[in-house]
Tab-separated table of C-alpha atoms in Angstrom:
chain	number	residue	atom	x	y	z
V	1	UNK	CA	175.903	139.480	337.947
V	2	UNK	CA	178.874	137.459	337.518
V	3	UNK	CA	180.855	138.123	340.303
V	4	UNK	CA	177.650	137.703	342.520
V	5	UNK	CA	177.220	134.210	340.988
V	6	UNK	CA	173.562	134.961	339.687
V	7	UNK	CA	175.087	135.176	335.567
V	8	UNK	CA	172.577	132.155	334.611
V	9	UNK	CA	170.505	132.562	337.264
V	10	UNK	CA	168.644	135.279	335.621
V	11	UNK	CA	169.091	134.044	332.150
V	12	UNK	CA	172.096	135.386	330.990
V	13	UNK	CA	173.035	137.359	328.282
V	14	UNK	CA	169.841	136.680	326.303
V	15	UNK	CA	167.801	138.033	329.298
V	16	UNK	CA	170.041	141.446	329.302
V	17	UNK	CA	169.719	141.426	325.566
V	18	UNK	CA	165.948	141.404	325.864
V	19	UNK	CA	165.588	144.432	329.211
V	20	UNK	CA	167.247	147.015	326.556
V	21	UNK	CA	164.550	146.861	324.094
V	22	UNK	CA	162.213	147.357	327.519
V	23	UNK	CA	162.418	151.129	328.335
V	24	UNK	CA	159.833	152.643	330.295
V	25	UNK	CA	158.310	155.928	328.429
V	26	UNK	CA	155.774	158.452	330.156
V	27	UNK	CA	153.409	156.943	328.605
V	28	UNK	CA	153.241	154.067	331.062
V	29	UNK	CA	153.301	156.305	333.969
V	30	UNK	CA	149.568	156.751	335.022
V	31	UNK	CA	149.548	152.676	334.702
V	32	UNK	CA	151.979	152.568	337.563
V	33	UNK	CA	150.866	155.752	339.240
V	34	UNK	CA	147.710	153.781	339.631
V	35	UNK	CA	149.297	150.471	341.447
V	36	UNK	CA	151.065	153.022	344.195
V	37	UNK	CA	148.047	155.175	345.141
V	38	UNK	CA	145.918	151.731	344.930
V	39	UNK	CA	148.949	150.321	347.422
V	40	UNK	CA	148.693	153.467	349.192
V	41	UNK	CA	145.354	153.391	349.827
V	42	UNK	CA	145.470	150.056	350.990
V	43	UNK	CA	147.951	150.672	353.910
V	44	UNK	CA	146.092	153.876	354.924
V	45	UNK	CA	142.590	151.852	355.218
V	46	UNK	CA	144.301	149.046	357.091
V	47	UNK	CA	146.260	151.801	359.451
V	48	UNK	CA	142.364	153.399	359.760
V	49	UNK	CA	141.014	150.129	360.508
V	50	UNK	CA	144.002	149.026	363.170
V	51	UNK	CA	143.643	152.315	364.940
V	52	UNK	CA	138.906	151.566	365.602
V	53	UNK	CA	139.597	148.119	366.971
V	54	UNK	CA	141.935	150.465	369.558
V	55	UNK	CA	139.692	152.716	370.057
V	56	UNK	CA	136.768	150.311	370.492
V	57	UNK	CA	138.260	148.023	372.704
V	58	UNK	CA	139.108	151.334	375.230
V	59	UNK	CA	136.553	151.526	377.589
V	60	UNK	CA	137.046	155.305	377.843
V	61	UNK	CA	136.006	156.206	374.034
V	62	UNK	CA	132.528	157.383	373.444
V	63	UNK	CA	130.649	155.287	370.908
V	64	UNK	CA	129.565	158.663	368.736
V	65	UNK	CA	132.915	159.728	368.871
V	66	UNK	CA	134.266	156.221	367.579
V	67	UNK	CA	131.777	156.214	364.992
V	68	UNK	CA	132.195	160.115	364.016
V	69	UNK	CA	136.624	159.338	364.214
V	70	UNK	CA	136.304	156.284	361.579
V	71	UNK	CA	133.590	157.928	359.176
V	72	UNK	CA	135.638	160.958	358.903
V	73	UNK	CA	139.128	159.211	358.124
V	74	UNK	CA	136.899	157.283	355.637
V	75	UNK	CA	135.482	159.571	353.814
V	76	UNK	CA	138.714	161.250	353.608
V	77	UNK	CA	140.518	158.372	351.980
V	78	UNK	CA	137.749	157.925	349.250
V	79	UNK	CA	137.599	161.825	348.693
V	80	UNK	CA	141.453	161.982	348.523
V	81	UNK	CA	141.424	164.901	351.316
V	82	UNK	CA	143.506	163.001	353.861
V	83	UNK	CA	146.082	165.979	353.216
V	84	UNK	CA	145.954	168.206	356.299
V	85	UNK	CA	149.158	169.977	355.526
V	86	UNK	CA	149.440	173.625	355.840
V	87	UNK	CA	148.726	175.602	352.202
V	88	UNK	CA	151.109	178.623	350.674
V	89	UNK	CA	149.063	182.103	350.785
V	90	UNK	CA	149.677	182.118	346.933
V	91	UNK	CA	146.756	179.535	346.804
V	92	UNK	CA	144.581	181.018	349.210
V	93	UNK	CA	145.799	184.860	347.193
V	94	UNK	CA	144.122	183.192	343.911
V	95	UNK	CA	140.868	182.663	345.496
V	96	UNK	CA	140.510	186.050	347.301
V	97	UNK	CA	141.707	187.927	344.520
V	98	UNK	CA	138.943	185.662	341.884
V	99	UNK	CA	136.340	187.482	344.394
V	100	UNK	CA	138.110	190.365	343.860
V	101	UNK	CA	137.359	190.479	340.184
V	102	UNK	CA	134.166	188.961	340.557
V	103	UNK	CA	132.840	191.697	343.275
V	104	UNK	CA	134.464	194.655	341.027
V	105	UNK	CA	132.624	193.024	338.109
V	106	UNK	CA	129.558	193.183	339.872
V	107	UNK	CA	129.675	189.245	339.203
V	108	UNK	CA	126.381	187.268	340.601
V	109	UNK	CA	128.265	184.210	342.250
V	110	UNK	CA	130.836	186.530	343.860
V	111	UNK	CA	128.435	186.637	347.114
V	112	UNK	CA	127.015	183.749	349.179
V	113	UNK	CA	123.664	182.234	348.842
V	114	UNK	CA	121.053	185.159	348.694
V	115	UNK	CA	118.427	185.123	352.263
V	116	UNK	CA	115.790	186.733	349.881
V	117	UNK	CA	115.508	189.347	351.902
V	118	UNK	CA	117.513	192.654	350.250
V	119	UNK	CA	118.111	194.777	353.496
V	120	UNK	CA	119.886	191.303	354.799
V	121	UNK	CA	121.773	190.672	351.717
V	122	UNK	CA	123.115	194.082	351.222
V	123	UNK	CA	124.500	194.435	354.872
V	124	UNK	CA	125.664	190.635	354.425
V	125	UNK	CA	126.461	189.440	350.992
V	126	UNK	CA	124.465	186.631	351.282
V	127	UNK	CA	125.197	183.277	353.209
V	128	UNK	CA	128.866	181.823	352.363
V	129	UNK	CA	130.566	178.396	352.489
V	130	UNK	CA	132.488	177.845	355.899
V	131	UNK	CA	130.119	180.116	357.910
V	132	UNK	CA	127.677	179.102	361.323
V	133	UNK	CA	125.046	182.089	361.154
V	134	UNK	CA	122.618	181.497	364.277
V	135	UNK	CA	119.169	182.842	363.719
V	136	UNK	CA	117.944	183.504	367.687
V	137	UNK	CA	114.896	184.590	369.554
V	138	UNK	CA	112.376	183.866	372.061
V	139	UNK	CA	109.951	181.553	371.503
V	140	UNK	CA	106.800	182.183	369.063
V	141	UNK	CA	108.696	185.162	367.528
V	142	UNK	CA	109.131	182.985	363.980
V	143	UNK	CA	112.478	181.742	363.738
V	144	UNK	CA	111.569	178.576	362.582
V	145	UNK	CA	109.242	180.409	359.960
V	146	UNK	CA	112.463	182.603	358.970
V	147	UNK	CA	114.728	179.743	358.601
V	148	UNK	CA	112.717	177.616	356.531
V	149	UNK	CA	111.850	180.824	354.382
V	150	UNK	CA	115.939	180.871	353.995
V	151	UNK	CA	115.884	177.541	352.766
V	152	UNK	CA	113.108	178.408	350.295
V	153	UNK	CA	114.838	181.251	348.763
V	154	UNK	CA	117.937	178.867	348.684
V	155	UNK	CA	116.734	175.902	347.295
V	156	UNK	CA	113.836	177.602	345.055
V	157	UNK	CA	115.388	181.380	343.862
V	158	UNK	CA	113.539	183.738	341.378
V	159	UNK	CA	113.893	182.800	338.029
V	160	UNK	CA	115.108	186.051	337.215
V	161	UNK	CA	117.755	185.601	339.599
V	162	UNK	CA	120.529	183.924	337.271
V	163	UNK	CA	121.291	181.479	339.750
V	164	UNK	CA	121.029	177.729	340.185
V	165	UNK	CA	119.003	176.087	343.218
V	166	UNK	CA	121.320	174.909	345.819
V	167	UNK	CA	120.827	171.720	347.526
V	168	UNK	CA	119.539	172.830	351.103
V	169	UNK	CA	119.059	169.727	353.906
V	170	UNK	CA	116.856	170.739	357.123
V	171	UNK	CA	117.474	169.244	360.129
V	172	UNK	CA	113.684	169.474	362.258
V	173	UNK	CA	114.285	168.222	365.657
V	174	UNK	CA	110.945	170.210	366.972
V	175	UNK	CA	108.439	169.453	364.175
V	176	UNK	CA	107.656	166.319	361.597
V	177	UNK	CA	109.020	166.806	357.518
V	178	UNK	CA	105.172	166.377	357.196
V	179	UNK	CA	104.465	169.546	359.291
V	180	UNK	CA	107.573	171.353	357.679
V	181	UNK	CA	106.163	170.702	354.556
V	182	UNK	CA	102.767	171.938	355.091
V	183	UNK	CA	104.154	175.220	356.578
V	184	UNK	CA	106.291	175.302	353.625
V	185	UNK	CA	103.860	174.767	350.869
V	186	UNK	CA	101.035	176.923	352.517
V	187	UNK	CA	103.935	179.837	352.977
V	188	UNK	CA	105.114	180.163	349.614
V	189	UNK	CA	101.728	179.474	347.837
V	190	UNK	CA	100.277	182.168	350.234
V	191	UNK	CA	97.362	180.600	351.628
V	192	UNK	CA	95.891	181.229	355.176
V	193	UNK	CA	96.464	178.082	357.086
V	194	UNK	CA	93.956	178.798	359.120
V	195	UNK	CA	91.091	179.225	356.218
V	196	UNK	CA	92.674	175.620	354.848
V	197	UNK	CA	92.350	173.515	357.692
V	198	UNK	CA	88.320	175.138	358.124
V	199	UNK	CA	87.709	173.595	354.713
V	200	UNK	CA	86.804	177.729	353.437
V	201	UNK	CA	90.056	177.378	350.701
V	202	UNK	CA	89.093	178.802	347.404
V	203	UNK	CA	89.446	177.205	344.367
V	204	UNK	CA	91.989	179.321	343.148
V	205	UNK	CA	93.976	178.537	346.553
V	206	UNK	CA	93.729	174.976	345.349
V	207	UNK	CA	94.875	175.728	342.071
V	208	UNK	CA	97.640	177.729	343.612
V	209	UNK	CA	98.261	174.993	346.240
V	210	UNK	CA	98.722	172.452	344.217
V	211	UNK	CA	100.978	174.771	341.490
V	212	UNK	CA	103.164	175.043	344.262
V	213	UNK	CA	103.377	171.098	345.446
V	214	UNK	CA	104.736	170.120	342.189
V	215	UNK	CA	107.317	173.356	342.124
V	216	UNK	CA	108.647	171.956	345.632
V	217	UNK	CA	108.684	168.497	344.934
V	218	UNK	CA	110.949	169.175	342.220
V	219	UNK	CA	113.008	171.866	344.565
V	220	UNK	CA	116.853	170.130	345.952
V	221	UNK	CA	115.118	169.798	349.747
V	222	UNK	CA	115.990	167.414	352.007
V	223	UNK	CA	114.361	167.200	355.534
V	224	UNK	CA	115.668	165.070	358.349
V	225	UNK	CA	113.036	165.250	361.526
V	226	UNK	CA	114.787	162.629	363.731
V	227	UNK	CA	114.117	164.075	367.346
V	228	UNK	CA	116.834	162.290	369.068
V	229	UNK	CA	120.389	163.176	367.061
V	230	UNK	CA	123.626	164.252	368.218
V	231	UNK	CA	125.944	166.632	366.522
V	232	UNK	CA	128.473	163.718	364.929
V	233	UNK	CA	125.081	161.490	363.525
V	234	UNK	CA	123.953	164.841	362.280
V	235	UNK	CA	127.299	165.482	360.177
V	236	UNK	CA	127.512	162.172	359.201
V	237	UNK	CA	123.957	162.480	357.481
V	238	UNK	CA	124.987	165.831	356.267
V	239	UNK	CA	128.763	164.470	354.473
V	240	UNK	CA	126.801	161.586	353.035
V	241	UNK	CA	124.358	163.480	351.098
V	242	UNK	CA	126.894	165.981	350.263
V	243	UNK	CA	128.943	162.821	348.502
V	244	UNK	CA	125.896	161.343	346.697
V	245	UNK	CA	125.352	164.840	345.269
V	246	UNK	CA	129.185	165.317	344.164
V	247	UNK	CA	128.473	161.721	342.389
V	248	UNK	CA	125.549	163.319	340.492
V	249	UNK	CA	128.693	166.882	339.646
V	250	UNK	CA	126.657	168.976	342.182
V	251	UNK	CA	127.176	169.951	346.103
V	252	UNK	CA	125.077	170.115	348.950
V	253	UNK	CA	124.606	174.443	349.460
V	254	UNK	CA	122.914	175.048	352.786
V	255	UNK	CA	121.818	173.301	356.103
V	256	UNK	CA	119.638	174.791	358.462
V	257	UNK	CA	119.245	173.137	362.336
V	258	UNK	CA	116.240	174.136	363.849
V	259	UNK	CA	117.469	174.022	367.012
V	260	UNK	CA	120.788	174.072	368.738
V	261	UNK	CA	119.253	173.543	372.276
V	262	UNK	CA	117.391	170.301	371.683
V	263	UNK	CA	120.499	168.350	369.744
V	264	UNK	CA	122.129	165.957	371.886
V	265	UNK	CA	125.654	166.005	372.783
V	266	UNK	CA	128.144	163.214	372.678
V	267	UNK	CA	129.271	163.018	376.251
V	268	UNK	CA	125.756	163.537	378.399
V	269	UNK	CA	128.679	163.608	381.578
V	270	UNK	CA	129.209	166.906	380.814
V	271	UNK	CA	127.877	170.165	382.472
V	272	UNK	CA	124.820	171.676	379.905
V	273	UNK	CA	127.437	174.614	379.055
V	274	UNK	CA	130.189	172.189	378.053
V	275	UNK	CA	127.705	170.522	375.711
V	276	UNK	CA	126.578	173.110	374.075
V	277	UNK	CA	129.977	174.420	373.632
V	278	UNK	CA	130.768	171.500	371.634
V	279	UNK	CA	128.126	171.278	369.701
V	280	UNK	CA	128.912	174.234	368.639
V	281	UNK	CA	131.764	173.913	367.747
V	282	UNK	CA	131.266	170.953	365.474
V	283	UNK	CA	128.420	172.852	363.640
V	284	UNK	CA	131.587	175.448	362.472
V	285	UNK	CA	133.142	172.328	362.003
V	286	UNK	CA	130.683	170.748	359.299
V	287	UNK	CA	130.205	174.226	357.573
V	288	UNK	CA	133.904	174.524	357.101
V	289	UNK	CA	134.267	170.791	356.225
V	290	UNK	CA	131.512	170.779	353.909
V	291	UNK	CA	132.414	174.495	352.629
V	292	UNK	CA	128.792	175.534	353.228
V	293	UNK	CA	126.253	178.008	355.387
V	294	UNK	CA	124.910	176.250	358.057
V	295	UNK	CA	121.958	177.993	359.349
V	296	UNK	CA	121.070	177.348	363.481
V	297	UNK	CA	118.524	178.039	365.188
V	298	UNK	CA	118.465	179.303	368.721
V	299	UNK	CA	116.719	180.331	371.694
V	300	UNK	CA	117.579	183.489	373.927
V	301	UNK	CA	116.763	183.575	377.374
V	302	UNK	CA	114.355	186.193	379.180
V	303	UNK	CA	116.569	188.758	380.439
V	304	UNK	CA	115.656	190.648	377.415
V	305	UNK	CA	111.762	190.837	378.371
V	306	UNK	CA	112.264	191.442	382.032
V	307	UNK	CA	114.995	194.491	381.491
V	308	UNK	CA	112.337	195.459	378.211
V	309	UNK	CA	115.149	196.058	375.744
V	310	UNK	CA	116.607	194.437	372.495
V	311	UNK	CA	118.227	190.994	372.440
V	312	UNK	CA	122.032	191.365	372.448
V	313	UNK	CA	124.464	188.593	372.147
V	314	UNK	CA	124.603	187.920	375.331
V	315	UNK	CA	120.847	186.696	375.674
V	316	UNK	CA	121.906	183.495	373.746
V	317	UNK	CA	120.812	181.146	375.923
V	318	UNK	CA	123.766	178.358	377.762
V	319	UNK	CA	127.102	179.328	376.473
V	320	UNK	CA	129.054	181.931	375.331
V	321	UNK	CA	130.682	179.651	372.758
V	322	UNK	CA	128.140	179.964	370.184
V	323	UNK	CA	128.742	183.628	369.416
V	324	UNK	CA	132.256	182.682	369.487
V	325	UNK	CA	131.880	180.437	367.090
V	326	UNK	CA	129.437	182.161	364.841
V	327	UNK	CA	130.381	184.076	362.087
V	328	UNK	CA	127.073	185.897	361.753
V	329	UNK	CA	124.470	186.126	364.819
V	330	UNK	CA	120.936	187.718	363.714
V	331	UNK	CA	118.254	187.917	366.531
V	332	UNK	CA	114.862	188.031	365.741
V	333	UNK	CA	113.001	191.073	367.934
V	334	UNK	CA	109.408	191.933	368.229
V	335	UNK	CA	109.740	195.298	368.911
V	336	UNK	CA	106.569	194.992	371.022
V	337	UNK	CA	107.063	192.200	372.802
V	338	UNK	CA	108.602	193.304	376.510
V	339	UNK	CA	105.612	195.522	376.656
V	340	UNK	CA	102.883	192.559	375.943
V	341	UNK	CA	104.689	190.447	377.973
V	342	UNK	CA	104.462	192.955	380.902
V	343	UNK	CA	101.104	193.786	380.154
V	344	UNK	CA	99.978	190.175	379.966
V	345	UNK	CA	101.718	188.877	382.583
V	346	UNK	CA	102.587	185.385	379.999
V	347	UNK	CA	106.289	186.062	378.747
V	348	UNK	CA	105.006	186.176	375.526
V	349	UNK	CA	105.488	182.391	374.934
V	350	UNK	CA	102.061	182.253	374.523
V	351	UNK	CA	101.589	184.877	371.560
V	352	UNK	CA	101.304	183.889	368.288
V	353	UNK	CA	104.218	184.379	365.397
V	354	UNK	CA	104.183	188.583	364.872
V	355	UNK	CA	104.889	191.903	366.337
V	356	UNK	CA	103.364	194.684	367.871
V	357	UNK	CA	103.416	196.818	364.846
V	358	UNK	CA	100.344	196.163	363.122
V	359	UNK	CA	98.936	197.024	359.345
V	360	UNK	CA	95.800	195.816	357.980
V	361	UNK	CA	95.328	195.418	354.644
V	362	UNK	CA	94.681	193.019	351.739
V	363	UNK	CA	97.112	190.586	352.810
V	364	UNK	CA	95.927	190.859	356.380
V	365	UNK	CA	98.233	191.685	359.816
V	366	UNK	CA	100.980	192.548	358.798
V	367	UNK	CA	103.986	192.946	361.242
V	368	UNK	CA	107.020	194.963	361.483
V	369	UNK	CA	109.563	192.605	363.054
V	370	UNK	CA	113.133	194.117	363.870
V	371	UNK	CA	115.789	191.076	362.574
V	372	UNK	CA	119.498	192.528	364.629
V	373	UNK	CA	122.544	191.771	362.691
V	374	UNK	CA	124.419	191.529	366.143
V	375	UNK	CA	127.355	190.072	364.441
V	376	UNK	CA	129.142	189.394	361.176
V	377	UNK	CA	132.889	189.103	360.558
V	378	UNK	CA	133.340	190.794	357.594
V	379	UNK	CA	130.838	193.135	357.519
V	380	UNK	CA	128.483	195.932	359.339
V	381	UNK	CA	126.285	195.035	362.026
V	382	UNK	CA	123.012	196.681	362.635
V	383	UNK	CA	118.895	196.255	362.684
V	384	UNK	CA	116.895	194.891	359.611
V	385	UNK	CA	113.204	195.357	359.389
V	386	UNK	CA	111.266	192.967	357.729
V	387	UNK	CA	107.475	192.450	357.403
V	388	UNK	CA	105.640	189.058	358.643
V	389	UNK	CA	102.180	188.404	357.225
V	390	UNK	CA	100.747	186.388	359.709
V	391	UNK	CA	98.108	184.400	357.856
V	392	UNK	CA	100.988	182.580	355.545
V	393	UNK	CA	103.608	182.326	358.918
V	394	UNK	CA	105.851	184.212	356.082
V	395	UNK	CA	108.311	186.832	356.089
V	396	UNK	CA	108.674	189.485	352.793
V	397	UNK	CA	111.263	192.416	352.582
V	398	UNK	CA	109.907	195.112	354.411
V	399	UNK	CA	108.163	197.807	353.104
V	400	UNK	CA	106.448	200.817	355.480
């Protein structure tokens, strides 16, 4: 300091006197850890908010896409996941060998979220974070019945079960949350629709009705029935819930999109194929993002009925990306369904939810319907049968 000429400027001896009885311990360290990843933080949101104005101000940038960009590299500064760098096996070797131990053990949570139906969960495992499982068929065969009855067994499991609800959000681009509810609360209480809405309900229908209202209002069930939504406002909706749930210490479980065709895509330029490819591609986005089953709906086209065979993966209707992306496809078959279709000349679009194979009984028609595991990456593939009781549009494990 002296032979810089700064001696007195800094105070002199007295001020080197006093810096020795200031040493830094550990115990001030998450003080100034603090001030660096606040300073941090505030060059990284600047950076984030430099880089929109460029992108708005480009004539070329789609709006959604903006708006998806920005929300994204927001939500990844507040959740502290703005690290994208590669991760050593030895982390990744943890996880798989915890499932390990947990299958061996016979463990509850070492499986995905249960479908409720046992057949389905045996050949599956359940539904697990990170995977797109597309639930196809031909219209009126009761996909949207057996998605929402996934959601149920999600959101509201046995109590015998051991496990906790998870959060499930249901994204109804074809019918109203009002409708969805209905269906739902007529389904699980097990009440004929049909007898409700001709005023011949019981009174113990109403006591079982409105048993099952107050279970369902209290069940973690969100239901978003905007018509027109593209794939980025969709997993927008989807990351914000999923944040004001981690607020509360829990997580957003499922999602179910009833139905791929009928989302919009961000560039409406593009060829009907290309849009569909990418929207679905950022539905195996948000369920790896989000670490969560998302559930879509689908619709197969009618080679199926005119060769009179079962759906294959090829049927899905548009673009071959979705069972590219998916990591389980299951296609919903009524096994007599090419036949009425022939015989009625109507492409069975016109049929109501069930099957050929008919029982009569105390519940009423019940229906064999054939569910096709055409897919799954880590597991067997194969047909399911369930049983569809027509009365409550519901569908039970199957049972001859």
């Amino acid at each position: 300091l002296k032979s810089l000429g700064t001696y007195e400027e800094v105070g002199g001896l007295e001020f080197i006197y006093r810096l020795t009885n200031r040493i830094e311990t550990t115990v001030h360290a998450p003080y100034w850890i603090e001030i660096v990843r606040e300073k941090a933080l505030r060059r990284n949101l600047i950076e984030t908010c430099t880089q929109t104005v460029e992108e708005l101000y480009d004539p070329t940038n789609d709006i959604d896409t903006c708006f998806e960009s920005v929300e994204q590299k927001i939500f990844n500064l507040r959740s502290d996941q703005a690290n994208d760098e590669p991760q050593e096996i030895s982390i990744s070797m943890d996880a798989a060998s915890k499932l390990v131990t947990q299958q061996i053990n016979r463990d509850l949570q070492a499986g995905g979220i249960p479908s409720g139906f046992k057949d389905l969960d045996a050949m599956t495992q359940g539904f697990s974070g990170g995977q797109m499982i597309v639930l196809a068929a031909r219209p009126s065969v009761g996909k949207t019945s057996l998605g929402m009855n996934f959601a149920e067994n999600a959101a509201c499991p046995h109590p015998n079960s051991g496990r906790d609800p998870s959060p499930t959000l249901v994204f109804s681009l074809e019918m109203t949350s009002e409708q969805l509810a209905y269906r739902l609360l007529c389904s699980r209480a097990r009440v004929n629709m049909t007898t409700l809405r001709d005023g011949f309900a019981s009174r113990e229908d109403a006591r079982e009705l409105g048993r099952v209202a107050k279970e369902l209002k209290e069940a973690p069930i969100w239901i978003d029935d905007a018509s027109t939504i593209n794939i980025y406002e969709m997993k927008a909706k989807a990351r914000r819930l999923d944040q004001r749930l981690r607020n509360k210490g829990r997580k957003l479980g499922m999602i179910v999109i009833d139905y791929l065709q009928l989302i919009q895509a961000a560039d409406k330029r593009a060829s009907r194929e290309q849009q569909i490819a990418e929207i679905s591609r950022a539905i195996k986005g948000i369920s790896k993002d989000l670490d969560l089953p998302v559930i879509v709906l689908s619709q197969l086209n009618r080679d199926m009925e005119k060769e009179k065979r079962d759906p294959r993966m090829a049927d899905l209707r548009e673009s071959g990306a979705i069972e590219q992306d998916a990591d389980i496809i299951l296609l919903l078959h009524r096994v007599a369904m090419a036949g009425e279709a022939a015989h009625s000349g109507k492409g069975g679009e016109e049929d109501d939810e069930g099957d050929g194979h008919q029982h009569s009984g105390h519940l009423g028609n019940v229906d064999q319907i054939k569910l096709i595991v055409a897919k799954q990456r880590n597991g067997p593939v194969g047909p399911v049968n369930l049983s569809f009781i027509r009365q409550y549009t519901r569908f039970e494990n199957y049972a001859s």
